[in-house]
Amino acid sequence: MKLSGAEILLRALELEGVDTIFGYPGGAVLDIYDRLPFSPLKHYLTRHEQGAAHAADGYARASGKVGVCFATSGPGATNLVTGLATAQIDSVPVVAFTGNVPTSMIGNDAFQEVDTVGITRPITKHNFLVKDVKDLADTVKKAFHIARTGRPGVVLVDLPKDVSRELTDFFEEEYKTPVQIRSYKPVLKGHPGQIKRAAKAIASAERPVLYIGGGVVSSGASDLVVKMAEVANIPMVATLMGLTAVPGTHPFFLGMLGMHGTYAANMAVQESDLIIAVGARFDDRVTGRLSDFAPNAKVIHIDIDSAEIGKNRAVDIPIVGDAKLVMEELLPEVEKQVAKNREFYRVREKWIVKVRSWLERYPLWYEPSDRVIKPQFVIEKIWEITKGEAVITTDVGQHQMWTAQYYKFRYPRQLITSGGLGTMGFGVPAAIGAKVGRPEKVVFCISGDGSFQMNMQEIVTAVHYNIPIKVAIINNNFLGMVRQWQGIFYDRNYSQVHLDVQPDFVKLVEAMGGVGLRAEKPQEVEAVLKEAMAVEDRPVVIDFIVDREEDVFPMVPPGGALHEMLLPNYGKKKEKKAV
Amino acid sequence: MEKREERKHIISVLVENQPGALARIIELFSSRGYNIESLNVGHTEDPTISRLTMVAKGDEHTIEQIVKQLRRIVDVFKVRDLTDKRKLDRELLIVRLSVDTAEKKEEVKRLVEIFGAQIVDLSHDTYTVELTGDEEQVDAFLQLIKPIGIKEMARTGRVAMVRALQGDTFSDER
Ligand SMILES: Cc1ncc(C[n+]2csc(CCOP(=O)(O)OP(=O)(O)O)c2C)c(N)n1
Ligand SMILES: [Mg+2]
């Protein structure tokens, strides 16, 4: 039977197991939208294409499935760009479909034409321009395969208008046969010899540290990694992307490392003699001054992407492979080695005691107040009210770091945040996607007053589809993180960071059809959160008026080594510099 | 990272014969601020697969990174750094020389003979010479004819293939 390109696309999506699309129509995708009502796919009309891309991203991060978004040509495609870049740098599987002008007009500067594949090439894992409807089905199949295998990422498929109109044969049975991409064969299994070497190194190190990244979460290796830590007495630190791999209250877990990492996590790394990096990429926000990162440690690096290995830090034992598959092989080897090496096992206990003493001596800390709302207090209260079970999305800034520090996560994929790109405006649409992907979970977006205004139109989307997300605006009337830097490193020269002219967020949200709430005193925080939790049919936004000039600590100054943290003043007047 | 010493590397890439593939490879260099000294593209025995040969300057660490980054491009099959391999390594030069005196004409003919080059086109005051050789030969030839007067020239950049007995060819792996 002959189908149009549009029909083939929609049917192929179904065959890929897709049931949800976030998108926005326009001229170049009219044929696709014309067929959409006849497809079982559920389409969410966001209020901006950037929202569609972030929602698809949030959906993918929360559910582990591939996120899908649609946009029209020209401005539709360029509006997707930030969202796609955000997903790609955090290795999230998203497939984006854009319309384009008919093939005969490509390159003509036609109305709403941009070179979408050219623009998106550097921010996608791969992209395709489909020039012939006969190639469409195969391209869709390849797009999904590339997005979800190997190191996951973004694939964009650009569809000229005539391609979605023209008819061709579509054979479902053929579509269901396995994909063949002859030039693309990701390495999944680790090298057995390297795994043995790694196990030996792990069993004989005195001060090992597991450095856990987002790859552990996305490959589903969390349990195995935690198991290894327990078997071999290894303290764990995690990146922002890897935080949810480990239960936040695990006794071997020292918290996040890096620029706003805990004292214990950063010191453990600096004093370690063996760093076991799993699904992490030694990002500059993590390592601080690279030349002084873990100066006495050998490094085992397990990663699906060989290009990450040795990129920033020289590696002693590289293992290319999927974190879960590698851990499945490595864990039994480590168990064997540990059984042989009772002596070191005891040495290891000393190490655990030492790192835990750092946790107790220099904990995360803020000065409580019963006068003004402390932002950290709001996060703690959200944790309490949601019983630590909510899926949390964030925007970017101080509130993001406080969330990473103070919300103790319980299960993988629970934190959805823009780590690599640091995209303000991510939180609200990502929460919508996450809630659609995990409807049984409470989804809480922790945002800032600046970030919220970057994609607040998406509250309307949540109202439209009765998506009951909760949003907490940590309202400090500042672009707080920028202000913090100007405060510490630019002599308090606060330039263009005041958000004194601010909409009344409560009225604004009410006008959009959501529920708007506000808390101005610490005593109101709990009640207002309870009120928010009771709303089940529409979005709620709570405007928390917080202490304006609170800073995020610890902080590794730019260019500093991890042990050169600025610490909170722990009740004393002057900042204490840790050594 | 040690191994900071810079030198020229010759990298051979087998890639799908697709417009996007070439763009991705070139962007990989430009986005990192690396200059490609020469780049040569042509299809292989299989017309759907192209072989790219490029020369880029960098230290071992940088080149190793480039090779890994190239490998992760979806359309790329194989990437080899051929710098230290025994290989056949050739470049084609076409150069138009101004030969307005009899002495110059004689000098060019002498050099053409020594280098095994060929005069492939001429006018009353120019010779156009074609030379195939490895990079050093081409450079040496150019150095010698430069004083005579180069009007125009074109070089293909290097193409290379590992020697058969080296046993490390692409075709072994496919
Ligand atoms: C799209 C975008 N533009 C600019 C920045 C730079 N930036 C990083 S944090 C920040 C301030 C964020 O302010 P707000 O959302 O109020 O959060 P706060 O730091 O106050 O908690 C800015 C401007 C960014 N990360 N993303
Ligand atoms: Mg703010």
mmCIF file of C-alpha atoms in Angstrom, chain B:
data_model
loop_
_atom_site.group_PDB
_atom_site.id
_atom_site.type_symbol
_atom_site.label_atom_id
_atom_site.label_comp_id
_atom_site.label_asym_id
_atom_site.label_seq_id
_atom_site.Cartn_x
_atom_site.Cartn_y
_atom_site.Cartn_z
ATOM 1 C CA MET B 1 49.879 15.294 29.289
ATOM 2 C CA GLU B 2 53.338 15.006 27.865
ATOM 3 C CA LYS B 3 54.138 14.379 24.219
ATOM 4 C CA ARG B 4 53.754 18.058 23.455
ATOM 5 C CA GLU B 5 56.094 18.126 20.462
ATOM 6 C CA GLU B 6 54.344 19.262 17.310
ATOM 7 C CA ARG B 7 54.815 17.630 13.957
ATOM 8 C CA LYS B 8 52.898 16.919 10.793
ATOM 9 C CA HIS B 9 50.585 13.939 10.886
ATOM 10 C CA ILE B 10 49.015 12.230 7.940
ATOM 11 C CA ILE B 11 45.625 10.782 8.730
ATOM 12 C CA SER B 12 43.617 8.505 6.506
ATOM 13 C CA VAL B 13 39.854 8.215 6.941
ATOM 14 C CA LEU B 14 37.335 5.924 5.293
ATOM 15 C CA VAL B 15 33.910 7.496 5.317
ATOM 16 C CA GLU B 16 30.475 7.171 3.751
ATOM 17 C CA ASN B 17 30.340 9.159 0.517
ATOM 18 C CA GLN B 18 27.762 11.614 1.940
ATOM 19 C CA PRO B 19 27.860 15.428 1.907
ATOM 20 C CA GLY B 20 27.191 15.681 5.641
ATOM 21 C CA ALA B 21 30.076 13.371 6.467
ATOM 22 C CA LEU B 22 32.715 15.617 4.961
ATOM 23 C CA ALA B 23 31.169 18.640 6.652
ATOM 24 C CA ARG B 24 31.307 16.937 10.048
ATOM 25 C CA ILE B 25 34.954 16.049 9.592
ATOM 26 C CA ILE B 26 35.953 19.553 8.592
ATOM 27 C CA GLU B 27 33.891 21.113 11.384
ATOM 28 C CA LEU B 28 35.632 18.880 13.860
ATOM 29 C CA PHE B 29 38.890 20.575 12.963
ATOM 30 C CA SER B 30 37.543 24.095 12.664
ATOM 31 C CA SER B 31 35.575 23.950 15.920
ATOM 32 C CA ARG B 32 38.783 23.153 17.753
ATOM 33 C CA GLY B 33 40.766 25.780 15.924
ATOM 34 C CA TYR B 34 43.019 23.315 14.103
ATOM 35 C CA ASN B 35 44.188 23.992 10.640
ATOM 36 C CA ILE B 36 44.127 21.248 8.063
ATOM 37 C CA GLU B 37 47.260 21.676 5.944
ATOM 38 C CA SER B 38 45.960 19.568 3.149
ATOM 39 C CA LEU B 39 42.903 17.509 2.502
ATOM 40 C CA ASN B 40 42.260 15.113 -0.291
ATOM 41 C CA VAL B 41 39.016 13.288 -0.959
ATOM 42 C CA GLY B 42 38.164 10.668 -3.533
ATOM 43 C CA HIS B 43 36.148 7.516 -3.637
ATOM 44 C CA THR B 44 37.639 4.104 -3.047
ATOM 45 C CA GLU B 45 37.160 0.829 -4.922
ATOM 46 C CA ASP B 46 33.620 1.042 -3.531
ATOM 47 C CA PRO B 47 32.106 4.277 -4.931
ATOM 48 C CA THR B 48 29.858 4.720 -1.878
ATOM 49 C CA ILE B 49 32.925 4.965 0.364
ATOM 50 C CA SER B 50 35.391 7.846 0.210
ATOM 51 C CA ARG B 51 38.955 7.974 1.384
ATOM 52 C CA LEU B 52 40.071 11.209 2.936
ATOM 53 C CA THR B 53 43.733 11.893 3.431
ATOM 54 C CA MET B 54 44.591 14.863 5.527
ATOM 55 C CA VAL B 55 47.668 16.435 6.907
ATOM 56 C CA ALA B 56 47.468 18.356 10.140
ATOM 57 C CA LYS B 57 50.070 19.634 12.543
ATOM 58 C CA GLY B 58 49.851 18.822 16.221
ATOM 59 C CA ASP B 59 51.373 17.046 19.189
ATOM 60 C CA GLU B 60 50.682 13.371 19.857
ATOM 61 C CA HIS B 61 47.954 14.059 22.397
ATOM 62 C CA THR B 62 46.087 16.449 20.133
ATOM 63 C CA ILE B 63 46.286 14.136 17.145
ATOM 64 C CA GLU B 64 45.181 11.176 19.235
ATOM 65 C CA GLN B 65 42.155 13.207 20.315
ATOM 66 C CA ILE B 66 41.382 14.145 16.733
ATOM 67 C CA VAL B 67 41.595 10.518 15.667
ATOM 68 C CA LYS B 68 39.192 9.481 18.436
ATOM 69 C CA GLN B 69 36.802 12.302 17.646
ATOM 70 C CA LEU B 70 36.856 11.311 13.985
ATOM 71 C CA ARG B 71 36.064 7.724 14.899
ATOM 72 C CA ARG B 72 32.911 8.663 16.708
ATOM 73 C CA ILE B 73 31.376 10.351 13.667
ATOM 74 C CA VAL B 74 28.547 8.051 12.655
ATOM 75 C CA ASP B 75 29.513 7.999 8.955
ATOM 76 C CA VAL B 76 33.180 7.209 9.588
ATOM 77 C CA PHE B 77 34.369 3.617 9.164
ATOM 78 C CA LYS B 78 38.060 3.748 9.938
ATOM 79 C CA VAL B 79 40.651 6.267 10.928
ATOM 80 C CA ARG B 80 44.395 5.724 10.808
ATOM 81 C CA ASP B 81 47.297 7.892 11.747
ATOM 82 C CA LEU B 82 49.765 6.833 9.048
ATOM 83 C CA THR B 83 52.573 9.124 10.133
ATOM 84 C CA ASP B 84 54.853 6.388 11.455
ATOM 85 C CA LYS B 85 53.669 3.604 9.164
ATOM 86 C CA ARG B 86 55.541 2.379 6.109
ATOM 87 C CA LYS B 87 53.431 3.783 3.369
ATOM 88 C CA LEU B 88 53.094 4.998 -0.168
ATOM 89 C CA ASP B 89 52.657 8.697 0.080
ATOM 90 C CA ARG B 90 52.198 10.839 -3.035
ATOM 91 C CA GLU B 91 51.233 14.289 -4.084
ATOM 92 C CA LEU B 92 50.586 15.820 -7.471
ATOM 93 C CA LEU B 93 51.873 19.274 -8.340
ATOM 94 C CA ILE B 94 50.961 21.359 -11.355
ATOM 95 C CA VAL B 95 52.981 24.541 -11.736
ATOM 96 C CA ARG B 96 53.157 27.183 -14.435
ATOM 97 C CA LEU B 97 56.560 28.798 -14.779
ATOM 98 C CA SER B 98 57.495 31.900 -16.658
ATOM 99 C CA VAL B 99 60.373 30.992 -18.976
ATOM 100 C CA ASP B 100 61.057 34.195 -20.905
ATOM 101 C CA THR B 101 64.719 33.415 -21.623
ATOM 102 C CA ALA B 102 66.472 30.503 -23.265
ATOM 103 C CA GLU B 103 68.515 29.895 -20.079
ATOM 104 C CA LYS B 104 65.362 29.537 -18.030
ATOM 105 C CA LYS B 105 63.901 27.096 -20.522
ATOM 106 C CA GLU B 106 67.043 25.000 -20.320
ATOM 107 C CA GLU B 107 67.125 25.111 -16.540
ATOM 108 C CA VAL B 108 63.492 23.966 -16.276
ATOM 109 C CA LYS B 109 64.050 21.106 -18.708
ATOM 110 C CA ARG B 110 67.075 19.987 -16.678
ATOM 111 C CA LEU B 111 65.148 19.986 -13.409
ATOM 112 C CA VAL B 112 62.158 18.269 -15.004
ATOM 113 C CA GLU B 113 64.423 15.493 -16.127
ATOM 114 C CA ILE B 114 66.148 15.090 -12.763
ATOM 115 C CA PHE B 115 62.852 14.938 -10.869
ATOM 116 C CA GLY B 116 61.073 12.745 -13.357
ATOM 117 C CA ALA B 117 58.481 15.466 -13.918
ATOM 118 C CA GLN B 118 56.795 16.321 -17.221
ATOM 119 C CA ILE B 119 56.094 19.446 -19.193
ATOM 120 C CA VAL B 120 52.404 19.120 -19.975
ATOM 121 C CA ASP B 121 51.510 22.500 -21.449
ATOM 122 C CA LEU B 122 53.404 25.419 -22.912
ATOM 123 C CA SER B 123 53.133 28.873 -24.474
ATOM 124 C CA HIS B 124 55.952 30.999 -25.905
ATOM 125 C CA ASP B 125 56.954 32.234 -22.461
ATOM 126 C CA THR B 126 55.548 29.622 -20.023
ATOM 127 C CA TYR B 127 56.018 25.956 -19.255
ATOM 128 C CA THR B 128 53.484 24.056 -17.204
ATOM 129 C CA VAL B 129 55.031 21.205 -15.293
ATOM 130 C CA GLU B 130 53.426 18.221 -13.626
ATOM 131 C CA LEU B 131 55.216 16.318 -10.860
ATOM 132 C CA THR B 132 54.168 13.375 -8.741
ATOM 133 C CA GLY B 133 56.206 12.501 -5.703
ATOM 134 C CA ASP B 134 56.289 12.425 -1.982
ATOM 135 C CA GLU B 135 56.036 15.677 -0.124
ATOM 136 C CA GLU B 136 59.796 16.140 0.197
ATOM 137 C CA GLN B 137 60.371 15.705 -3.522
ATOM 138 C CA VAL B 138 57.652 18.186 -4.359
ATOM 139 C CA ASP B 139 58.993 20.673 -1.829
ATOM 140 C CA ALA B 140 62.530 20.296 -3.135
ATOM 141 C CA PHE B 141 61.431 20.787 -6.709
ATOM 142 C CA LEU B 142 59.494 23.887 -5.785
ATOM 143 C CA GLN B 143 62.447 25.319 -3.952
ATOM 144 C CA LEU B 144 64.666 24.903 -6.998
ATOM 145 C CA ILE B 145 62.253 26.346 -9.533
ATOM 146 C CA LYS B 146 61.105 29.216 -7.374
ATOM 147 C CA PRO B 147 63.871 31.612 -8.541
ATOM 148 C CA ILE B 148 62.854 30.944 -12.132
ATOM 149 C CA GLY B 149 59.419 32.425 -11.528
ATOM 150 C CA ILE B 150 56.212 30.669 -10.546
ATOM 151 C CA LYS B 151 53.118 32.145 -12.191
ATOM 152 C CA GLU B 152 50.549 29.786 -10.739
ATOM 153 C CA MET B 153 50.512 26.474 -8.957
ATOM 154 C CA ALA B 154 48.201 23.822 -7.544
ATOM 155 C CA ARG B 155 48.980 20.897 -5.226
ATOM 156 C CA THR B 156 46.576 18.087 -4.486
ATOM 157 C CA GLY B 157 47.759 17.471 -0.967
ATOM 158 C CA ARG B 158 48.975 14.044 -0.015
ATOM 159 C CA VAL B 159 47.271 10.753 -0.634
ATOM 160 C CA ALA B 160 48.628 7.736 1.164
ATOM 161 C CA MET B 161 48.203 4.021 1.575
ATOM 162 C CA VAL B 162 49.969 1.611 3.903
ATOM 163 C CA ARG B 163 52.367 -0.758 2.110
ATOM 164 C CA ALA B 164 50.996 -4.225 1.469
ATOM 165 C CA LEU B 165 53.633 -6.089 3.464
ATOM 166 C CA GLN B 166 53.073 -3.898 6.476
ATOM 167 C CA GLY B 167 49.932 -5.982 6.950
ATOM 168 C CA ASP B 168 48.095 -3.088 8.505
ATOM 169 C CA THR B 169 45.832 -2.092 5.699
ATOM 170 C CA PHE B 170 42.223 -1.045 5.894
ATOM 171 C CA SER B 171 41.116 -3.881 3.657
ATOM 172 C CA ASP B 172 42.404 -6.450 6.162
ATOM 173 C CA GLU B 173 39.836 -5.285 8.634
ATOM 174 C CA ARG B 174 36.816 -5.080 6.466
#
